[in-house]
């Protein structure tokens, strides 16, 4: 576990030192007529933590501390605010002002909510009446309605976290059988999380039988920090905590061949007790036929060298439609590796007009997901799609694999880099 210091203060140290001591005042304001001006935990703060923090920070969630515990919140409120103000919590996602996408209301913390939290701290962290609590405990309904296909790891897998060069992290791939005899289309999908504490993010892709890893063992999968088979052409989607289920527009879907398997890469993050087993999977809604196939087009490049030590190296490029085609774009799954720091994509029309598609001013490898647009983007045949990938290859990047930093090129290994906006298009 990484120990996080906020303004010189180790939250972990605070926790171990004082956990459970509480120490908040729960009866202030009693002698005050203007009680309504005083914000309380149960009425004002708990609902916002419940919505924007507790989906990760709950007893079995992927966040390191349980913020459904009022005592802990009171104790850690200042460092919590510091992480919010540093733009680190909730973890950064695509900017919805660029183009709104499904789920952005849950993934980004509005300024008013931040201010409510800050005011509550300033006013002395008044707890108020526990009866006023409306907390849900952060339980998030990720379930996909009408799923008709579920695939899971064949047996529970216990991550070993033995990679000394990357403590606490493990990337595991499995090739799951879908059990269908005919080709089919995925029309909606959502993860079936098991050991939520461990699962940091998931990437789904198709694997052809011939490219299943040589050393693959269904019981333990394969350590795929090194290799994700033919993932670039077979990407299906990415998921990170908080992402909503993906539903493709009615009549569309992603094609899976009968003889393909569903590849799943799970990034496990050691978080709390050792020896936890996981049997995560995915739920799909499927169709035997669709009107239009949704394809994942890798918009990006494999042609770059990120200079050693450069803390902000950018590679841009563009993609134009093959002759006469004007696809509809439904969303983008931005994908870089651990050095990735910024990603954006935009459309340029024939007349030079530019339109933002996805903008991640702070790309976070731990928080990769597919962004499905609230309304589709209809391209014209002479449009171009531009992309921009920025990496931090300095020694100061906590994700840095090399000491000292080295030039980094394209590759599937996590210590190599990628630059793709996997774009969901419908022809
Ligand atoms: C998508 C999941 C997710 C959400 C949502 C989220 N966090 Fe976190 N948070 C994490 C993870 C994972 C860590 C541990 C890794 C780290 O510190 O970056 C963490 C760590 C923290 C820490 C440091 C705790 C420690 O161990 O020192 C604080 C403080 C924090 N989060 C505050 C918040 C607040 C406040 C919110 C809501 C506004 C929030 N987080 C929302 C995932 C999340």
PDB file of C-alpha atoms in Angstrom, residues 23-212:
ATOM      1  CA  UNK A  23     -13.245  13.138  19.105  1.00  0.00           C
ATOM      2  CA  UNK A  24     -15.907  15.086  17.276  1.00  0.00           C
ATOM      3  CA  UNK A  25     -18.518  17.214  18.896  1.00  0.00           C
ATOM      4  CA  UNK A  26     -21.974  15.897  18.186  1.00  0.00           C
ATOM      5  CA  UNK A  27     -24.101  18.340  20.128  1.00  0.00           C
ATOM      6  CA  UNK A  28     -23.138  21.784  18.962  1.00  0.00           C
ATOM      7  CA  UNK A  29     -25.652  24.299  17.806  1.00  0.00           C
ATOM      8  CA  UNK A  30     -28.119  23.267  20.494  1.00  0.00           C
ATOM      9  CA  UNK A  31     -28.189  26.703  21.989  1.00  0.00           C
ATOM     10  CA  UNK A  32     -28.165  28.424  18.647  1.00  0.00           C
ATOM     11  CA  UNK A  33     -31.320  29.610  16.896  1.00  0.00           C
ATOM     12  CA  UNK A  34     -29.677  29.800  13.487  1.00  0.00           C
ATOM     13  CA  UNK A  35     -29.026  26.058  13.400  1.00  0.00           C
ATOM     14  CA  UNK A  36     -30.060  25.981   9.762  1.00  0.00           C
ATOM     15  CA  UNK A  37     -26.905  27.897   8.798  1.00  0.00           C
ATOM     16  CA  UNK A  38     -24.744  25.262  10.371  1.00  0.00           C
ATOM     17  CA  UNK A  39     -23.966  22.366   8.100  1.00  0.00           C
ATOM     18  CA  UNK A  40     -24.075  18.949   9.706  1.00  0.00           C
ATOM     19  CA  UNK A  41     -22.429  15.696   8.843  1.00  0.00           C
ATOM     20  CA  UNK A  42     -25.609  13.687   8.592  1.00  0.00           C
ATOM     21  CA  UNK A  43     -27.569  16.195   6.571  1.00  0.00           C
ATOM     22  CA  UNK A  44     -24.958  17.821   4.362  1.00  0.00           C
ATOM     23  CA  UNK A  45     -21.689  15.908   4.287  1.00  0.00           C
ATOM     24  CA  UNK A  46     -22.648  12.259   4.439  1.00  0.00           C
ATOM     25  CA  UNK A  47     -24.836  12.465   1.306  1.00  0.00           C
ATOM     26  CA  UNK A  48     -21.996  13.900  -0.750  1.00  0.00           C
ATOM     27  CA  UNK A  49     -19.412  11.434   0.517  1.00  0.00           C
ATOM     28  CA  UNK A  50     -21.946   8.703  -0.075  1.00  0.00           C
ATOM     29  CA  UNK A  51     -22.321   9.732  -3.675  1.00  0.00           C
ATOM     30  CA  UNK A  52     -18.797  10.733  -4.666  1.00  0.00           C
ATOM     31  CA  UNK A  53     -16.419   8.880  -2.330  1.00  0.00           C
ATOM     32  CA  UNK A  54     -18.078   5.855  -0.737  1.00  0.00           C
ATOM     33  CA  UNK A  55     -18.325   3.841  -3.919  1.00  0.00           C
ATOM     34  CA  UNK A  56     -14.606   3.294  -3.405  1.00  0.00           C
ATOM     35  CA  UNK A  57     -14.106   4.253   0.239  1.00  0.00           C
ATOM     36  CA  UNK A  58     -16.368   1.736   1.973  1.00  0.00           C
ATOM     37  CA  UNK A  59     -15.476  -1.358   3.998  1.00  0.00           C
ATOM     38  CA  UNK A  60     -14.793  -3.663   1.039  1.00  0.00           C
ATOM     39  CA  UNK A  61     -14.255  -1.058  -1.622  1.00  0.00           C
ATOM     40  CA  UNK A  62     -11.113  -0.290  -3.609  1.00  0.00           C
ATOM     41  CA  UNK A  63     -10.349   2.933  -1.698  1.00  0.00           C
ATOM     42  CA  UNK A  64      -7.852   2.543   1.111  1.00  0.00           C
ATOM     43  CA  UNK A  65      -9.945   4.091   3.898  1.00  0.00           C
ATOM     44  CA  UNK A  66     -13.599   3.643   4.878  1.00  0.00           C
ATOM     45  CA  UNK A  67     -15.324   7.021   4.608  1.00  0.00           C
ATOM     46  CA  UNK A  68     -18.713   5.595   5.577  1.00  0.00           C
ATOM     47  CA  UNK A  69     -17.363   5.749   9.141  1.00  0.00           C
ATOM     48  CA  UNK A  70     -18.305   9.190  10.574  1.00  0.00           C
ATOM     49  CA  UNK A  71     -15.486   9.061  13.119  1.00  0.00           C
ATOM     50  CA  UNK A  72     -12.867   8.537  10.424  1.00  0.00           C
ATOM     51  CA  UNK A  73     -14.327  11.294   8.280  1.00  0.00           C
ATOM     52  CA  UNK A  74     -14.189  13.729  11.160  1.00  0.00           C
ATOM     53  CA  UNK A  75     -10.623  12.733  11.866  1.00  0.00           C
ATOM     54  CA  UNK A  76      -9.432  12.829   8.254  1.00  0.00           C
ATOM     55  CA  UNK A  77     -11.542  15.666   6.882  1.00  0.00           C
ATOM     56  CA  UNK A  78      -8.600  18.018   6.243  1.00  0.00           C
ATOM     57  CA  UNK A  79      -6.481  15.517   4.328  1.00  0.00           C
ATOM     58  CA  UNK A  80      -9.616  14.495   2.414  1.00  0.00           C
ATOM     59  CA  UNK A  81     -10.172  18.098   1.374  1.00  0.00           C
ATOM     60  CA  UNK A  82      -6.505  18.403   0.450  1.00  0.00           C
ATOM     61  CA  UNK A  83      -6.771  15.397  -1.893  1.00  0.00           C
ATOM     62  CA  UNK A  84      -9.917  16.894  -3.426  1.00  0.00           C
ATOM     63  CA  UNK A  85      -8.240  20.274  -3.934  1.00  0.00           C
ATOM     64  CA  UNK A  86      -5.162  18.649  -5.418  1.00  0.00           C
ATOM     65  CA  UNK A  87      -7.457  17.176  -8.086  1.00  0.00           C
ATOM     66  CA  UNK A  88      -6.545  13.662  -6.956  1.00  0.00           C
ATOM     67  CA  UNK A  89      -9.868  12.593  -5.435  1.00  0.00           C
ATOM     68  CA  UNK A  90     -12.178  11.423  -6.764  1.00  0.00           C
ATOM     69  CA  UNK A  91      -9.602  10.052  -9.229  1.00  0.00           C
ATOM     70  CA  UNK A  92      -9.428  12.144 -12.401  1.00  0.00           C
ATOM     71  CA  UNK A  93     -11.585  11.200 -15.366  1.00  0.00           C
ATOM     72  CA  UNK A  94     -12.393  12.783 -18.713  1.00  0.00           C
ATOM     73  CA  UNK A  95     -13.631  16.367 -18.513  1.00  0.00           C
ATOM     74  CA  UNK A  96     -17.395  16.287 -19.164  1.00  0.00           C
ATOM     75  CA  UNK A  97     -17.254  19.907 -20.404  1.00  0.00           C
ATOM     76  CA  UNK A  98     -15.408  18.588 -23.439  1.00  0.00           C
ATOM     77  CA  UNK A  99     -18.252  16.274 -24.291  1.00  0.00           C
ATOM     78  CA  UNK A 100     -20.734  14.839 -21.758  1.00  0.00           C
ATOM     79  CA  UNK A 101     -20.601  11.089 -21.266  1.00  0.00           C
ATOM     80  CA  UNK A 102     -22.731   8.619 -19.333  1.00  0.00           C
ATOM     81  CA  UNK A 103     -21.986   8.580 -15.630  1.00  0.00           C
ATOM     82  CA  UNK A 104     -20.027  11.840 -15.454  1.00  0.00           C
ATOM     83  CA  UNK A 105     -22.309  13.200 -12.714  1.00  0.00           C
ATOM     84  CA  UNK A 106     -21.134  10.383 -10.448  1.00  0.00           C
ATOM     85  CA  UNK A 107     -17.488  10.460 -11.457  1.00  0.00           C
ATOM     86  CA  UNK A 108     -16.728  14.148 -10.969  1.00  0.00           C
ATOM     87  CA  UNK A 109     -17.242  16.139  -7.762  1.00  0.00           C
ATOM     88  CA  UNK A 110     -19.120  19.405  -8.323  1.00  0.00           C
ATOM     89  CA  UNK A 111     -17.550  22.538  -6.853  1.00  0.00           C
ATOM     90  CA  UNK A 112     -20.614  23.140  -4.633  1.00  0.00           C
ATOM     91  CA  UNK A 113     -20.095  19.769  -2.989  1.00  0.00           C
ATOM     92  CA  UNK A 114     -16.431  20.567  -2.382  1.00  0.00           C
ATOM     93  CA  UNK A 115     -17.468  23.919  -0.851  1.00  0.00           C
ATOM     94  CA  UNK A 116     -20.066  22.253   1.382  1.00  0.00           C
ATOM     95  CA  UNK A 117     -17.384  19.936   2.697  1.00  0.00           C
ATOM     96  CA  UNK A 118     -14.953  22.826   3.271  1.00  0.00           C
ATOM     97  CA  UNK A 119     -17.611  24.899   5.068  1.00  0.00           C
ATOM     98  CA  UNK A 120     -18.486  21.959   7.310  1.00  0.00           C
ATOM     99  CA  UNK A 121     -14.817  21.723   8.310  1.00  0.00           C
ATOM    100  CA  UNK A 122     -14.599  25.478   8.930  1.00  0.00           C
ATOM    101  CA  UNK A 123     -17.711  25.370  11.090  1.00  0.00           C
ATOM    102  CA  UNK A 124     -16.142  22.782  13.342  1.00  0.00           C
ATOM    103  CA  UNK A 125     -17.403  19.481  11.862  1.00  0.00           C
ATOM    104  CA  UNK A 126     -20.805  19.423  13.493  1.00  0.00           C
ATOM    105  CA  UNK A 127     -22.222  15.917  13.354  1.00  0.00           C
ATOM    106  CA  UNK A 128     -25.927  16.625  13.855  1.00  0.00           C
ATOM    107  CA  UNK A 129     -28.615  14.015  14.214  1.00  0.00           C
ATOM    108  CA  UNK A 130     -27.794  10.446  13.113  1.00  0.00           C
ATOM    109  CA  UNK A 131     -31.522  10.016  12.468  1.00  0.00           C
ATOM    110  CA  UNK A 132     -31.069  12.363   9.511  1.00  0.00           C
ATOM    111  CA  UNK A 133     -28.753   9.865   7.831  1.00  0.00           C
ATOM    112  CA  UNK A 134     -29.776   8.775   4.363  1.00  0.00           C
ATOM    113  CA  UNK A 135     -26.565   6.943   3.537  1.00  0.00           C
ATOM    114  CA  UNK A 136     -26.574   3.970   1.232  1.00  0.00           C
ATOM    115  CA  UNK A 137     -23.075   2.923   2.255  1.00  0.00           C
ATOM    116  CA  UNK A 138     -21.821   3.661  -1.227  1.00  0.00           C
ATOM    117  CA  UNK A 139     -23.294   0.501  -2.666  1.00  0.00           C
ATOM    118  CA  UNK A 140     -23.482   1.154  -6.347  1.00  0.00           C
ATOM    119  CA  UNK A 141     -25.865  -0.706  -8.519  1.00  0.00           C
ATOM    120  CA  UNK A 142     -23.603  -1.932 -11.280  1.00  0.00           C
ATOM    121  CA  UNK A 143     -25.928  -4.735 -12.262  1.00  0.00           C
ATOM    122  CA  UNK A 144     -26.867  -4.968 -15.891  1.00  0.00           C
ATOM    123  CA  UNK A 145     -30.579  -5.451 -16.472  1.00  0.00           C
ATOM    124  CA  UNK A 146     -31.453  -8.444 -18.686  1.00  0.00           C
ATOM    125  CA  UNK A 147     -27.951  -9.885 -18.883  1.00  0.00           C
ATOM    126  CA  UNK A 148     -28.067 -13.204 -20.726  1.00  0.00           C
ATOM    127  CA  UNK A 149     -24.411 -14.192 -20.650  1.00  0.00           C
ATOM    128  CA  UNK A 150     -22.033 -14.245 -17.715  1.00  0.00           C
ATOM    129  CA  UNK A 151     -18.385 -15.198 -17.840  1.00  0.00           C
ATOM    130  CA  UNK A 152     -16.161 -15.432 -14.783  1.00  0.00           C
ATOM    131  CA  UNK A 153     -12.688 -16.616 -13.904  1.00  0.00           C
ATOM    132  CA  UNK A 154     -13.026 -20.415 -13.944  1.00  0.00           C
ATOM    133  CA  UNK A 155     -11.898 -20.689 -10.306  1.00  0.00           C
ATOM    134  CA  UNK A 156     -11.180 -18.076  -7.620  1.00  0.00           C
ATOM    135  CA  UNK A 157      -7.722 -16.612  -8.113  1.00  0.00           C
ATOM    136  CA  UNK A 158      -5.551 -15.271  -5.300  1.00  0.00           C
ATOM    137  CA  UNK A 159      -3.128 -12.592  -6.482  1.00  0.00           C
ATOM    138  CA  UNK A 160       0.388 -13.179  -5.175  1.00  0.00           C
ATOM    139  CA  UNK A 161       1.814  -9.664  -5.669  1.00  0.00           C
ATOM    140  CA  UNK A 162       5.277 -11.086  -6.184  1.00  0.00           C
ATOM    141  CA  UNK A 163       6.566  -8.593  -8.755  1.00  0.00           C
ATOM    142  CA  UNK A 164       9.258  -6.853  -6.719  1.00  0.00           C
ATOM    143  CA  UNK A 165       9.638  -4.139  -9.342  1.00  0.00           C
ATOM    144  CA  UNK A 166       6.007  -3.095  -8.919  1.00  0.00           C
ATOM    145  CA  UNK A 167       5.009  -3.773  -5.307  1.00  0.00           C
ATOM    146  CA  UNK A 168       1.331  -4.183  -4.578  1.00  0.00           C
ATOM    147  CA  UNK A 169       0.308  -4.437  -8.224  1.00  0.00           C
ATOM    148  CA  UNK A 170      -0.470  -7.448 -10.335  1.00  0.00           C
ATOM    149  CA  UNK A 171      -1.803  -7.652 -13.883  1.00  0.00           C
ATOM    150  CA  UNK A 172      -3.518 -10.929 -14.598  1.00  0.00           C
ATOM    151  CA  UNK A 173      -5.107 -12.080 -17.827  1.00  0.00           C
ATOM    152  CA  UNK A 174      -7.600 -14.845 -18.395  1.00  0.00           C
ATOM    153  CA  UNK A 175      -9.106 -16.186 -21.611  1.00  0.00           C
ATOM    154  CA  UNK A 176     -12.729 -16.849 -20.743  1.00  0.00           C
ATOM    155  CA  UNK A 177     -14.983 -19.191 -22.692  1.00  0.00           C
ATOM    156  CA  UNK A 178     -18.278 -17.659 -23.683  1.00  0.00           C
ATOM    157  CA  UNK A 179     -19.812 -21.038 -24.403  1.00  0.00           C
ATOM    158  CA  UNK A 180     -21.699 -19.924 -27.522  1.00  0.00           C
ATOM    159  CA  UNK A 181     -21.666 -22.051 -30.676  1.00  0.00           C
ATOM    160  CA  UNK A 182     -22.597 -19.191 -32.980  1.00  0.00           C
ATOM    161  CA  UNK A 183     -21.169 -15.722 -33.526  1.00  0.00           C
ATOM    162  CA  UNK A 184     -23.010 -13.122 -31.458  1.00  0.00           C
ATOM    163  CA  UNK A 185     -23.061  -9.425 -30.592  1.00  0.00           C
ATOM    164  CA  UNK A 186     -22.507  -7.773 -27.247  1.00  0.00           C
ATOM    165  CA  UNK A 187     -25.107  -5.032 -26.908  1.00  0.00           C
ATOM    166  CA  UNK A 188     -24.464  -4.094 -23.242  1.00  0.00           C
ATOM    167  CA  UNK A 189     -21.907  -5.052 -20.620  1.00  0.00           C
ATOM    168  CA  UNK A 190     -20.989  -4.538 -16.965  1.00  0.00           C
ATOM    169  CA  UNK A 191     -18.462  -6.150 -14.636  1.00  0.00           C
ATOM    170  CA  UNK A 192     -19.380  -8.769 -12.036  1.00  0.00           C
ATOM    171  CA  UNK A 193     -17.023  -7.724  -9.282  1.00  0.00           C
ATOM    172  CA  UNK A 194     -16.056 -10.242  -6.679  1.00  0.00           C
ATOM    173  CA  UNK A 195     -13.182  -9.095  -4.422  1.00  0.00           C
ATOM    174  CA  UNK A 196     -13.854  -5.411  -4.989  1.00  0.00           C
ATOM    175  CA  UNK A 197     -11.076  -4.391  -2.657  1.00  0.00           C
ATOM    176  CA  UNK A 198      -8.561  -5.838  -5.073  1.00  0.00           C
ATOM    177  CA  UNK A 199      -9.886  -4.959  -8.496  1.00  0.00           C
ATOM    178  CA  UNK A 200      -8.404  -1.677  -9.650  1.00  0.00           C
ATOM    179  CA  UNK A 201      -9.316  -1.760 -13.284  1.00  0.00           C
ATOM    180  CA  UNK A 202     -10.328  -4.151 -16.025  1.00  0.00           C
ATOM    181  CA  UNK A 203      -9.637  -4.240 -19.740  1.00  0.00           C
ATOM    182  CA  UNK A 204     -11.734  -6.545 -21.933  1.00  0.00           C
ATOM    183  CA  UNK A 205     -10.670  -7.774 -25.343  1.00  0.00           C
ATOM    184  CA  UNK A 206     -11.242 -10.559 -27.833  1.00  0.00           C
ATOM    185  CA  UNK A 207      -8.699 -13.310 -28.274  1.00  0.00           C
ATOM    186  CA  UNK A 208      -8.421 -15.619 -31.219  1.00  0.00           C
ATOM    187  CA  UNK A 209      -7.820 -19.231 -30.234  1.00  0.00           C
ATOM    188  CA  UNK A 210      -4.426 -19.183 -31.930  1.00  0.00           C
ATOM    189  CA  UNK A 211      -3.227 -16.277 -29.831  1.00  0.00           C
ATOM    190  CA  UNK A 212      -4.121 -17.591 -26.385  1.00  0.00           C
TER     191      UNK A 212
END
